[in-house]
């Protein structure tokens, strides 16, 4: 079962599908070894990364994430400062401490295998773990798939029906925008109110508010760190952190009264969060890490420059954005390895535009229209990160998406009439476009900017 807040998870950068997902997969494998009383029998362990995880895995931090996960580190609580150090330790000592309790030898060169030309048939982001006993016999072999947004499916789950089909234990069951809007209309609910009622099936009111504000607060903190931390990003591209300098210039004059400067500030907020993401810092997956700046950029804009902002409205913003994200998760994909950047920044822009429209007083149908416009004009967006790093074009693209989401919300609030294109039809189109997109434009760094711009 998925609910609106499941579209957000607090974790470490730079990629939800290539960092958070693989880290969770490693933790799942370790848990399985433990529950089968096999952990202390493991003598050797092989990690096999396939397809997109192998092609962009080093730049996206996949190998670091997997090794941290095998040591029992969780993406939500891992100390970003120790994340890289642990890997250096493993490489230099040739040893790994599984689950933090069982030391074995680990030869990074021969036990961490990147299959750059091989894709597992089930999904572009596949990982296989093989645990071996003392006499080299296989104790356990499991495959996991990082399907976007930090979600992970194992080899059995990936064969099952679509996630939406399992969503039956909540009062409001929907898998399309039309179904969602009909339920809102029938019971006279906003999208946020419907999402809240669905969450009540599994959580108390206090827990829902606490979890939503946790997301709001981590987003806010990542904005503040982003606009105040200068320097150069890791990875070798020598990308300068731009957000502090940009924000300083924007903040020099009439920021509180000039709407143009306010939109530029939203861009700086979004850029700052994605610079934090690229620096392996703490951020909220929204709905992915590559797109983690767009929603916080728009939310910060709302907090700083709009009227009558309350905690209740901030929660409404998050619940509305999350519900729009679910529609993409149910009807298409949020994995760039499946559909390109449409599924990351396109979806984030759609979620942000709809959520801002809602908290600025838009109707359910205006929220749908804003979400639709944001995706309609993101269709075909490819994923081609230079050097396999979540930096160029990712960081700036978040700033552009944040500004676009604000403009779309304002446009839609001027026009109460429904649009000609429905959100459902644009979600369907987005998925078809993703299927038709050539593999080199889907998080492989084998095409587009990744091959046409020098890496230095
Ligand atoms: S180009 Fe878009 S989809 Fe690809 S890594 Fe960057 S943000 Fe993610």
CSV table of C-alpha atoms and ligand atoms in Angstrom, one decimal:
chain,number,residue,atom,x,y,z
A,1,UNK,CA,0.0,0.0,0.0
A,2,UNK,CA,1.3,3.4,-0.9
A,3,UNK,CA,0.2,6.8,0.6
A,4,UNK,CA,1.1,10.4,-0.2
A,5,UNK,CA,3.9,10.7,2.3
A,6,UNK,CA,5.6,7.5,0.9
A,7,UNK,CA,6.6,9.6,-2.1
A,8,UNK,CA,9.1,11.4,0.1
A,9,UNK,CA,12.0,9.8,2.1
A,10,UNK,CA,14.7,11.5,4.1
A,11,UNK,CA,18.1,10.3,3.0
A,12,UNK,CA,21.5,11.0,1.5
A,13,UNK,CA,22.4,12.2,-2.0
A,14,UNK,CA,23.0,12.1,-4.8
A,15,UNK,CA,20.5,9.6,-6.4
A,16,UNK,CA,17.4,7.9,-5.0
A,17,UNK,CA,17.5,5.1,-7.6
A,18,UNK,CA,21.3,4.7,-7.6
A,19,UNK,CA,22.2,5.6,-3.9
A,20,UNK,CA,19.2,5.2,-1.6
A,21,UNK,CA,17.6,2.2,-3.4
A,22,UNK,CA,20.8,0.2,-3.6
A,23,UNK,CA,21.6,1.0,0.0
A,24,UNK,CA,18.1,-0.3,1.0
A,25,UNK,CA,18.6,-3.4,-1.2
A,26,UNK,CA,21.9,-4.2,0.6
A,27,UNK,CA,20.2,-3.8,4.0
A,28,UNK,CA,17.4,-6.1,2.8
A,29,UNK,CA,19.9,-8.7,1.8
A,30,UNK,CA,21.7,-8.5,5.1
A,31,UNK,CA,18.4,-8.7,7.0
A,32,UNK,CA,17.5,-11.8,5.0
A,33,UNK,CA,20.9,-13.4,5.8
A,34,UNK,CA,20.2,-12.6,9.5
A,35,UNK,CA,16.7,-14.0,9.5
A,36,UNK,CA,17.9,-17.2,7.9
A,37,UNK,CA,20.7,-17.5,10.5
A,38,UNK,CA,23.3,-17.3,7.7
A,39,UNK,CA,25.1,-14.1,8.5
A,40,UNK,CA,27.8,-15.6,10.7
A,41,UNK,CA,28.4,-18.3,8.1
A,42,UNK,CA,29.3,-15.9,5.3
A,43,UNK,CA,32.9,-16.1,4.3
A,44,UNK,CA,32.9,-14.1,1.0
A,45,UNK,CA,30.3,-11.8,-0.7
A,46,UNK,CA,30.0,-10.7,-4.3
A,47,UNK,CA,28.0,-7.6,-5.4
A,48,UNK,CA,26.9,-7.5,-9.1
A,49,UNK,CA,25.6,-4.2,-10.4
A,50,UNK,CA,23.8,-4.3,-13.8
A,51,UNK,CA,22.8,-1.9,-16.5
A,52,UNK,CA,22.3,1.7,-15.4
A,53,UNK,CA,23.6,1.0,-11.9
A,54,UNK,CA,26.9,-0.1,-13.4
A,55,UNK,CA,27.1,2.6,-16.0
A,56,UNK,CA,26.5,5.6,-13.8
A,57,UNK,CA,27.0,3.8,-10.4
A,58,UNK,CA,30.3,5.3,-9.6
A,59,UNK,CA,29.3,8.9,-10.2
A,60,UNK,CA,25.9,8.3,-8.5
A,61,UNK,CA,27.6,6.8,-5.5
A,62,UNK,CA,26.0,3.3,-5.9
A,63,UNK,CA,29.1,1.4,-4.8
A,64,UNK,CA,29.5,3.6,-1.7
A,65,UNK,CA,25.8,3.1,-0.9
A,66,UNK,CA,25.9,-0.7,-1.3
A,67,UNK,CA,28.9,-1.0,0.9
A,68,UNK,CA,27.4,1.3,3.6
A,69,UNK,CA,24.2,-0.8,3.4
A,70,UNK,CA,26.0,-4.1,3.8
A,71,UNK,CA,27.6,-2.6,6.9
A,72,UNK,CA,24.1,-1.9,8.3
A,73,UNK,CA,23.9,1.8,7.6
A,74,UNK,CA,20.5,3.2,6.8
A,75,UNK,CA,20.0,6.0,4.3
A,76,UNK,CA,17.9,8.0,6.8
A,77,UNK,CA,20.4,7.9,9.6
A,78,UNK,CA,23.8,7.5,8.0
A,79,UNK,CA,26.3,10.2,8.8
A,80,UNK,CA,27.2,11.9,5.5
A,81,UNK,CA,30.7,12.6,6.7
A,82,UNK,CA,31.4,8.9,7.4
A,83,UNK,CA,29.7,7.7,4.2
A,84,UNK,CA,32.9,7.9,2.0
A,85,UNK,CA,35.3,7.2,4.8
A,86,UNK,CA,33.8,3.7,5.3
A,87,UNK,CA,34.5,2.8,1.7
A,88,UNK,CA,38.1,4.0,1.9
A,89,UNK,CA,38.5,1.8,5.0
A,90,UNK,CA,37.1,-1.2,3.1
A,91,UNK,CA,39.3,-0.6,0.1
A,92,UNK,CA,42.5,-0.2,2.2
A,93,UNK,CA,41.9,-2.9,4.8
A,94,UNK,CA,40.3,-5.5,2.3
A,95,UNK,CA,37.7,-6.2,5.0
A,96,UNK,CA,34.0,-5.4,5.5
A,97,UNK,CA,32.0,-5.6,8.7
A,98,UNK,CA,28.6,-7.1,7.6
A,99,UNK,CA,25.7,-5.6,9.5
A,100,UNK,CA,28.3,-4.0,11.8
A,101,UNK,CA,28.8,-7.4,13.5
A,102,UNK,CA,30.5,-9.9,11.1
A,103,UNK,CA,33.9,-9.2,9.6
A,104,UNK,CA,34.9,-10.9,6.3
A,105,UNK,CA,37.5,-10.2,3.6
A,106,UNK,CA,36.3,-8.0,0.7
A,107,UNK,CA,38.4,-7.4,-2.3
A,108,UNK,CA,36.9,-4.3,-3.9
A,109,UNK,CA,38.3,-5.1,-7.4
A,110,UNK,CA,37.1,-8.7,-7.6
A,111,UNK,CA,34.0,-8.7,-5.3
A,112,UNK,CA,32.3,-5.5,-6.5
A,113,UNK,CA,31.5,-6.3,-10.2
A,114,UNK,CA,30.1,-3.7,-12.6
A,115,UNK,CA,28.3,-5.3,-15.6
A,116,UNK,CA,28.1,-2.2,-17.8
A,117,UNK,CA,26.9,-4.0,-20.9
A,118,UNK,CA,24.4,-6.3,-19.2
A,119,UNK,CA,20.9,-5.4,-18.2
A,120,UNK,CA,18.8,-7.8,-16.1
A,121,UNK,CA,15.5,-8.4,-18.0
A,122,UNK,CA,13.2,-7.2,-15.3
A,123,UNK,CA,14.5,-3.6,-14.9
A,124,UNK,CA,17.4,-1.4,-15.9
A,125,UNK,CA,18.5,-1.0,-12.2
A,126,UNK,CA,19.4,-4.5,-11.1
A,127,UNK,CA,21.6,-5.7,-8.3
A,128,UNK,CA,22.6,-9.3,-7.4
A,129,UNK,CA,24.2,-10.3,-4.1
A,130,UNK,CA,25.8,-13.6,-3.7
A,131,UNK,CA,26.9,-14.8,-0.2
A,132,UNK,CA,29.4,-17.7,-0.1
A,133,UNK,CA,30.4,-20.0,2.7
A,134,UNK,CA,34.0,-21.1,3.7
A,135,UNK,CA,34.2,-23.8,1.1
A,136,UNK,CA,32.9,-21.3,-1.5
A,137,UNK,CA,29.5,-22.9,-1.7
A,138,UNK,CA,26.6,-20.5,-2.3
A,139,UNK,CA,24.7,-19.7,0.9
A,140,UNK,CA,22.3,-17.2,-0.7
A,141,UNK,CA,21.8,-15.4,-4.0
A,142,UNK,CA,19.2,-12.6,-4.3
A,143,UNK,CA,18.3,-10.0,-6.9
A,144,UNK,CA,16.9,-6.6,-6.1
A,145,UNK,CA,15.6,-3.8,-8.4
A,146,UNK,CA,15.8,-0.1,-7.6
A,147,UNK,CA,12.7,1.1,-9.4
A,148,UNK,CA,13.0,4.9,-8.7
A,149,UNK,CA,12.4,7.3,-5.8
A,150,UNK,CA,14.3,4.9,-3.4
A,151,UNK,CA,11.7,2.2,-3.9
A,152,UNK,CA,13.1,-1.4,-4.0
A,153,UNK,CA,11.5,-4.6,-5.2
A,154,UNK,CA,13.0,-8.0,-4.8
A,155,UNK,CA,13.0,-10.8,-7.4
A,156,UNK,CA,9.5,-12.0,-6.4
A,157,UNK,CA,7.9,-8.6,-5.9
A,158,UNK,CA,8.9,-7.3,-9.3
A,159,UNK,CA,6.8,-10.1,-10.9
A,160,UNK,CA,3.7,-9.1,-9.0
A,161,UNK,CA,0.9,-6.8,-10.2
A,162,UNK,CA,1.2,-3.0,-10.3
A,163,UNK,CA,1.5,-1.2,-7.0
A,164,UNK,CA,-1.9,0.4,-7.5
A,165,UNK,CA,-3.7,-3.0,-7.4
A,166,UNK,CA,-2.5,-3.5,-3.9
A,167,UNK,CA,-3.9,-0.2,-2.6
A,168,UNK,CA,-7.0,-1.6,-1.1
A,169,UNK,CA,-6.9,-1.0,2.6
A,170,UNK,CA,-7.4,2.7,2.5
A,171,UNK,CA,-10.8,4.4,2.3
A,172,UNK,CA,-10.1,6.2,-1.0
A,173,UNK,CA,-8.7,3.8,-3.6
A,174,UNK,CA,-7.6,5.4,-6.8
A,175,UNK,CA,-5.0,4.9,-9.5
A,176,UNK,CA,-5.8,7.7,-11.9
A,177,UNK,CA,-6.3,11.4,-11.7
A,178,UNK,CA,-9.9,11.0,-12.9
A,179,UNK,CA,-10.7,8.6,-10.1
A,180,UNK,CA,-9.0,10.9,-7.6
A,181,UNK,CA,-11.0,13.9,-8.7
A,182,UNK,CA,-14.3,12.0,-8.7
A,183,UNK,CA,-13.6,10.9,-5.1
A,184,UNK,CA,-12.8,14.5,-4.1
A,185,UNK,CA,-15.9,15.8,-5.8
A,186,UNK,CA,-18.2,13.1,-4.3
A,187,UNK,CA,-17.1,13.7,-0.7
A,188,UNK,CA,-16.3,17.4,-1.1
A,189,UNK,CA,-12.6,17.0,-0.2
A,190,UNK,CA,-9.4,18.6,-1.2
A,191,UNK,CA,-6.7,16.3,-2.4
A,192,UNK,CA,-4.8,16.9,0.8
A,193,UNK,CA,-7.8,16.1,2.9
A,194,UNK,CA,-8.4,12.8,1.0
A,195,UNK,CA,-4.7,11.9,1.4
A,196,UNK,CA,-4.9,12.7,5.1
A,197,UNK,CA,-7.9,10.3,5.5
A,198,UNK,CA,-6.0,7.6,3.6
A,199,UNK,CA,-3.1,8.0,6.0
A,200,UNK,CA,-5.4,7.7,9.0
A,201,UNK,CA,-5.9,4.0,8.0
A,202,UNK,CA,-2.3,3.4,9.2
A,203,UNK,CA,-1.3,6.3,11.4
A,204,UNK,CA,-2.7,8.7,14.0
A,205,UNK,CA,-3.4,12.3,13.2
A,206,UNK,CA,-0.3,13.3,15.3
A,207,UNK,CA,1.9,10.9,13.5
A,208,UNK,CA,0.8,12.1,10.1
A,209,UNK,CA,1.4,15.7,11.0
A,210,UNK,CA,4.7,14.8,12.6
A,211,UNK,CA,5.9,12.9,9.5
A,212,UNK,CA,4.8,15.6,7.1
A,213,UNK,CA,6.5,18.4,9.2
A,214,UNK,CA,9.6,16.3,9.4
A,215,UNK,CA,9.7,16.3,5.6
A,216,UNK,CA,9.0,20.1,5.5
A,217,UNK,CA,11.7,20.8,8.1
A,218,UNK,CA,14.4,18.7,6.3
A,219,UNK,CA,13.5,20.4,3.1
A,220,UNK,CA,13.8,23.8,4.8
A,221,UNK,CA,17.2,22.9,6.4
A,222,UNK,CA,18.6,21.7,3.1
A,223,UNK,CA,17.6,25.0,1.5
A,224,UNK,CA,19.3,27.0,4.2
A,225,UNK,CA,22.5,24.8,4.0
A,226,UNK,CA,22.4,25.0,0.2
A,227,UNK,CA,22.3,28.8,0.0
A,228,UNK,CA,25.0,29.3,2.6
A,229,UNK,CA,27.6,26.6,1.6
A,230,UNK,CA,30.1,27.7,-1.0
A,231,UNK,CA,32.8,25.4,-2.5
A,232,UNK,CA,33.3,22.9,-5.2
A,233,UNK,CA,31.2,19.7,-5.6
A,234,UNK,CA,32.9,16.3,-5.4
A,235,UNK,CA,33.2,13.9,-8.4
A,236,UNK,CA,35.9,15.5,-10.5
A,237,UNK,CA,33.8,17.9,-12.7
A,238,UNK,CA,34.9,20.8,-10.5
A,239,UNK,CA,31.4,22.2,-10.5
A,240,UNK,CA,31.3,25.4,-8.4
A,241,UNK,CA,28.5,25.7,-5.9
A,242,UNK,CA,26.4,28.6,-7.2
A,243,UNK,CA,23.5,28.9,-4.8
A,244,UNK,CA,25.2,31.1,-2.1
A,245,UNK,CA,26.5,33.6,-4.6
A,246,UNK,CA,23.2,33.7,-6.5
A,247,UNK,CA,21.2,34.1,-3.3
A,248,UNK,CA,23.4,36.9,-2.1
A,249,UNK,CA,22.9,38.9,-5.3
A,250,UNK,CA,19.1,38.3,-5.3
A,251,UNK,CA,18.8,39.2,-1.7
A,252,UNK,CA,20.6,42.5,-2.1
A,253,UNK,CA,17.6,44.6,-3.1
A,254,UNK,CA,13.8,44.4,-3.1
A,255,UNK,CA,13.3,40.7,-2.5
A,256,UNK,CA,10.2,41.0,-0.3
A,257,UNK,CA,8.3,43.1,-3.0
A,258,UNK,CA,9.7,42.1,-6.4
A,259,UNK,CA,7.9,39.0,-7.7
A,260,UNK,CA,10.6,38.5,-10.4
A,261,UNK,CA,13.3,38.4,-7.7
A,262,UNK,CA,11.2,36.0,-5.7
A,263,UNK,CA,11.1,33.5,-8.5
A,264,UNK,CA,14.8,33.8,-8.9
A,265,UNK,CA,15.1,33.1,-5.2
A,266,UNK,CA,13.1,29.9,-5.7
A,267,UNK,CA,15.6,28.9,-8.4
A,268,UNK,CA,18.5,29.6,-6.0
A,269,UNK,CA,16.8,27.6,-3.2
A,270,UNK,CA,16.3,24.6,-5.6
A,271,UNK,CA,19.8,24.9,-6.9
A,272,UNK,CA,21.1,25.0,-3.4
A,273,UNK,CA,19.3,21.8,-2.4
A,274,UNK,CA,20.6,20.0,-5.4
A,275,UNK,CA,24.1,21.1,-4.7
A,276,UNK,CA,23.6,19.6,-1.2
A,277,UNK,CA,22.4,16.4,-2.9
A,278,UNK,CA,25.4,16.3,-5.1
A,279,UNK,CA,27.6,16.7,-2.0
A,280,UNK,CA,26.2,13.5,-0.5
A,281,UNK,CA,24.3,15.6,2.1
A,282,UNK,CA,20.9,15.1,3.8
A,283,UNK,CA,17.9,15.8,1.6
A,284,UNK,CA,14.4,14.6,1.0
A,285,UNK,CA,13.8,12.4,-2.0
A,286,UNK,CA,11.0,14.3,-3.9
A,287,UNK,CA,10.2,12.1,-5.7
A,288,UNK,CA,13.8,11.3,-6.5
A,289,UNK,CA,17.2,12.7,-5.4
A,290,UNK,CA,18.1,14.2,-8.8
A,291,UNK,CA,14.9,16.2,-8.6
A,292,UNK,CA,15.2,16.8,-4.8
A,293,UNK,CA,15.5,20.6,-5.2
A,294,UNK,CA,12.3,21.5,-7.1
A,295,UNK,CA,9.7,20.9,-4.4
A,296,UNK,CA,11.7,22.5,-1.6
A,297,UNK,CA,12.5,25.5,-3.8
A,298,UNK,CA,8.7,26.1,-4.4
A,299,UNK,CA,7.8,25.3,-0.8
A,300,UNK,CA,10.4,27.8,0.5
A,301,UNK,CA,9.1,30.4,-2.0
A,302,UNK,CA,5.6,29.8,-0.6
A,303,UNK,CA,6.8,30.1,3.0
A,304,UNK,CA,8.8,33.3,2.4
A,305,UNK,CA,6.7,35.2,-0.1
A,306,UNK,CA,3.0,34.1,0.1
A,307,UNK,CA,0.4,35.2,2.7
A,308,UNK,CA,-1.3,33.2,5.5
A,309,UNK,CA,1.2,30.4,5.6
A,310,UNK,CA,0.5,28.0,8.4
A,311,UNK,CA,1.9,24.6,9.4
A,312,UNK,CA,-1.5,23.1,8.3
A,313,UNK,CA,-1.0,24.6,4.8
A,314,UNK,CA,2.6,23.3,4.6
A,315,UNK,CA,1.3,19.9,5.4
A,316,UNK,CA,-1.4,20.3,2.8
A,317,UNK,CA,1.3,21.2,0.3
A,318,UNK,CA,3.3,18.0,1.0
A,319,UNK,CA,0.2,15.8,1.0
A,320,UNK,CA,-1.0,17.3,-2.3
A,321,UNK,CA,2.4,17.0,-3.9
A,322,UNK,CA,2.7,13.4,-2.7
A,323,UNK,CA,-0.7,12.4,-4.1
A,324,UNK,CA,0.2,13.8,-7.5
A,325,UNK,CA,3.4,11.8,-7.3
A,326,UNK,CA,1.5,8.6,-6.6
A,327,UNK,CA,-0.5,9.1,-9.9
A,328,UNK,CA,2.9,8.9,-11.8
A,329,UNK,CA,4.0,5.9,-9.7
A,330,UNK,CA,0.8,4.1,-10.4
A,331,UNK,CA,0.4,5.1,-14.1
A,332,UNK,CA,3.9,5.5,-15.4
A,333,UNK,CA,7.3,5.6,-13.7
A,334,UNK,CA,9.6,7.9,-11.6
A,335,UNK,CA,12.7,6.1,-12.7
A,336,UNK,CA,14.9,7.9,-15.2
A,337,UNK,CA,16.4,4.5,-16.2
A,338,UNK,CA,12.9,3.7,-17.5
A,339,UNK,CA,11.5,7.1,-18.8
A,340,UNK,CA,14.3,9.6,-18.7
A,341,UNK,CA,14.3,12.9,-16.8
A,342,UNK,CA,10.5,13.3,-17.4
A,343,UNK,CA,10.1,10.8,-14.5
A,344,UNK,CA,12.3,12.9,-12.2
A,345,UNK,CA,12.3,16.6,-12.8
A,346,UNK,CA,9.1,16.4,-14.9
A,347,UNK,CA,7.2,14.7,-12.1
A,348,UNK,CA,8.7,17.0,-9.4
A,349,UNK,CA,7.6,20.1,-11.4
A,350,UNK,CA,4.1,18.6,-11.8
A,351,UNK,CA,3.9,17.8,-8.0
A,352,UNK,CA,5.2,21.3,-7.1
A,353,UNK,CA,2.9,23.1,-9.5
A,354,UNK,CA,-0.2,21.2,-8.3
A,355,UNK,CA,0.7,21.6,-4.6
A,356,UNK,CA,1.3,25.4,-4.9
A,357,UNK,CA,-2.0,25.8,-6.8
A,358,UNK,CA,-3.7,24.0,-3.9
A,359,UNK,CA,-2.3,26.1,-1.1
A,360,UNK,CA,-2.9,29.3,-3.0
A,361,UNK,CA,-6.6,28.4,-3.1
A,362,UNK,CA,-7.0,26.5,-6.4
A,363,UNK,CA,-9.8,24.0,-6.8
A,364,UNK,CA,-9.2,20.2,-7.3
A,365,UNK,CA,-9.6,20.7,-11.0
A,366,UNK,CA,-7.1,23.6,-11.1
A,367,UNK,CA,-4.6,21.5,-9.2
A,368,UNK,CA,-5.0,18.7,-11.8
A,369,UNK,CA,-4.6,21.3,-14.6
A,370,UNK,CA,-1.4,22.7,-13.0
A,371,UNK,CA,0.1,19.2,-12.6
A,372,UNK,CA,-0.9,18.4,-16.2
A,373,UNK,CA,0.7,21.6,-17.7
A,374,UNK,CA,3.9,21.0,-15.8
A,375,UNK,CA,4.3,17.5,-17.3
A,376,UNK,CA,2.9,18.4,-20.7
A,377,UNK,CA,5.9,20.7,-21.2
A,378,UNK,CA,8.4,18.2,-19.7
A,379,UNK,CA,7.5,15.4,-22.1
A,380,UNK,CA,10.6,13.9,-23.8
A,381,UNK,CA,13.1,15.3,-21.3
A,382,UNK,CA,16.1,13.0,-21.4
A,383,UNK,CA,18.5,11.9,-18.7
A,384,UNK,CA,22.1,12.5,-19.8
A,385,UNK,CA,24.2,13.5,-16.7
A,386,UNK,CA,27.7,14.5,-17.5
A,387,UNK,CA,30.3,12.1,-16.1
A,388,UNK,CA,27.5,10.1,-14.5
A,389,UNK,CA,27.3,12.7,-11.8
A,390,UNK,CA,24.0,14.2,-10.6
A,391,UNK,CA,25.3,17.7,-11.3
A,392,UNK,CA,25.0,18.9,-14.9
A,393,UNK,CA,22.3,19.3,-16.1
A,394,UNK,CA,20.5,18.1,-12.9
A,395,UNK,CA,21.2,21.0,-10.5
A,396,UNK,CA,20.2,23.9,-12.8
A,397,UNK,CA,17.3,21.9,-14.1
A,398,UNK,CA,15.8,21.9,-10.6
A,399,UNK,CA,16.0,25.7,-10.5
A,400,UNK,CA,14.3,26.0,-13.9
A,401,UNK,CA,11.6,23.5,-12.8
A,402,UNK,CA,10.9,25.4,-9.6
A,403,UNK,CA,10.4,28.7,-11.4
A,404,UNK,CA,8.2,27.0,-14.0
A,405,UNK,CA,6.0,25.4,-11.3
A,406,UNK,CA,5.4,28.8,-9.7
A,407,UNK,CA,4.5,30.4,-13.1
A,408,UNK,CA,2.1,27.5,-13.9
A,409,UNK,CA,0.3,27.8,-10.6
A,410,UNK,CA,-0.2,31.5,-11.1
A,411,UNK,CA,-1.4,30.9,-14.7
A,412,UNK,CA,-3.9,28.3,-13.7
A,413,UNK,CA,-5.3,30.4,-10.8
A,414,UNK,CA,-6.2,33.0,-13.5
A,415,UNK,CA,-8.2,30.4,-15.5
A,416,UNK,CA,-10.9,28.3,-13.7
A,417,UNK,CA,-11.8,26.4,-16.9
A,418,UNK,CA,-10.5,22.8,-17.3
A,419,UNK,CA,-7.8,22.3,-19.9
A,420,UNK,CA,-8.1,20.3,-23.2
A,421,UNK,CA,-5.5,17.8,-22.0
A,422,UNK,CA,-6.1,15.7,-18.9
A,423,UNK,CA,-3.5,14.7,-16.4
A,424,UNK,CA,-4.2,11.1,-17.1
A,425,UNK,CA,-3.6,11.5,-20.8
A,426,UNK,CA,-0.3,13.3,-20.2
A,427,UNK,CA,0.8,10.5,-17.7
A,428,UNK,CA,0.0,7.9,-20.4
A,429,UNK,CA,1.9,9.9,-23.0
A,430,UNK,CA,4.9,10.3,-20.7
A,431,UNK,CA,5.1,6.6,-20.2
A,432,UNK,CA,4.8,5.9,-23.9
A,433,UNK,CA,7.5,8.5,-24.7
A,434,UNK,CA,9.7,6.9,-22.1
A,435,UNK,CA,9.3,3.5,-23.7
A,436,UNK,CA,10.2,5.0,-27.1
A,437,UNK,CA,13.2,6.9,-25.8
A,438,UNK,CA,16.5,5.3,-26.7
A,439,UNK,CA,18.5,3.7,-24.0
A,440,UNK,CA,21.4,6.2,-24.2
A,441,UNK,CA,19.1,8.9,-22.9
A,442,UNK,CA,17.9,6.9,-19.8
A,443,UNK,CA,20.4,7.4,-17.0
A,444,UNK,CA,23.3,5.7,-18.8
A,445,UNK,CA,25.5,8.7,-19.6
A,446,UNK,CA,26.0,7.3,-23.1
A,447,UNK,CA,24.2,10.1,-25.0
A,448,UNK,CA,23.2,13.7,-25.0
A,449,UNK,CA,25.1,16.2,-22.9
A,450,UNK,CA,27.1,13.4,-21.4
A,451,UNK,CA,28.9,12.8,-24.7
A,452,UNK,CA,28.8,16.3,-26.2
A,453,UNK,CA,30.2,18.3,-23.2
A,454,UNK,CA,33.8,17.8,-22.0
A,455,UNK,CA,34.1,16.2,-18.6
A,456,UNK,CA,36.7,18.8,-17.4
B,1,LIG,S1,19.3,14.4,-15.8
B,1,LIG,FE1,17.4,14.3,-14.6
B,1,LIG,S2,16.9,12.2,-14.4
B,1,LIG,FE2,19.0,12.3,-15.0
B,1,LIG,S3,20.3,12.2,-13.1
B,1,LIG,FE3,19.9,14.4,-13.7
B,1,LIG,S4,18.0,14.9,-12.6
B,1,LIG,FE4,18.1,12.7,-12.6
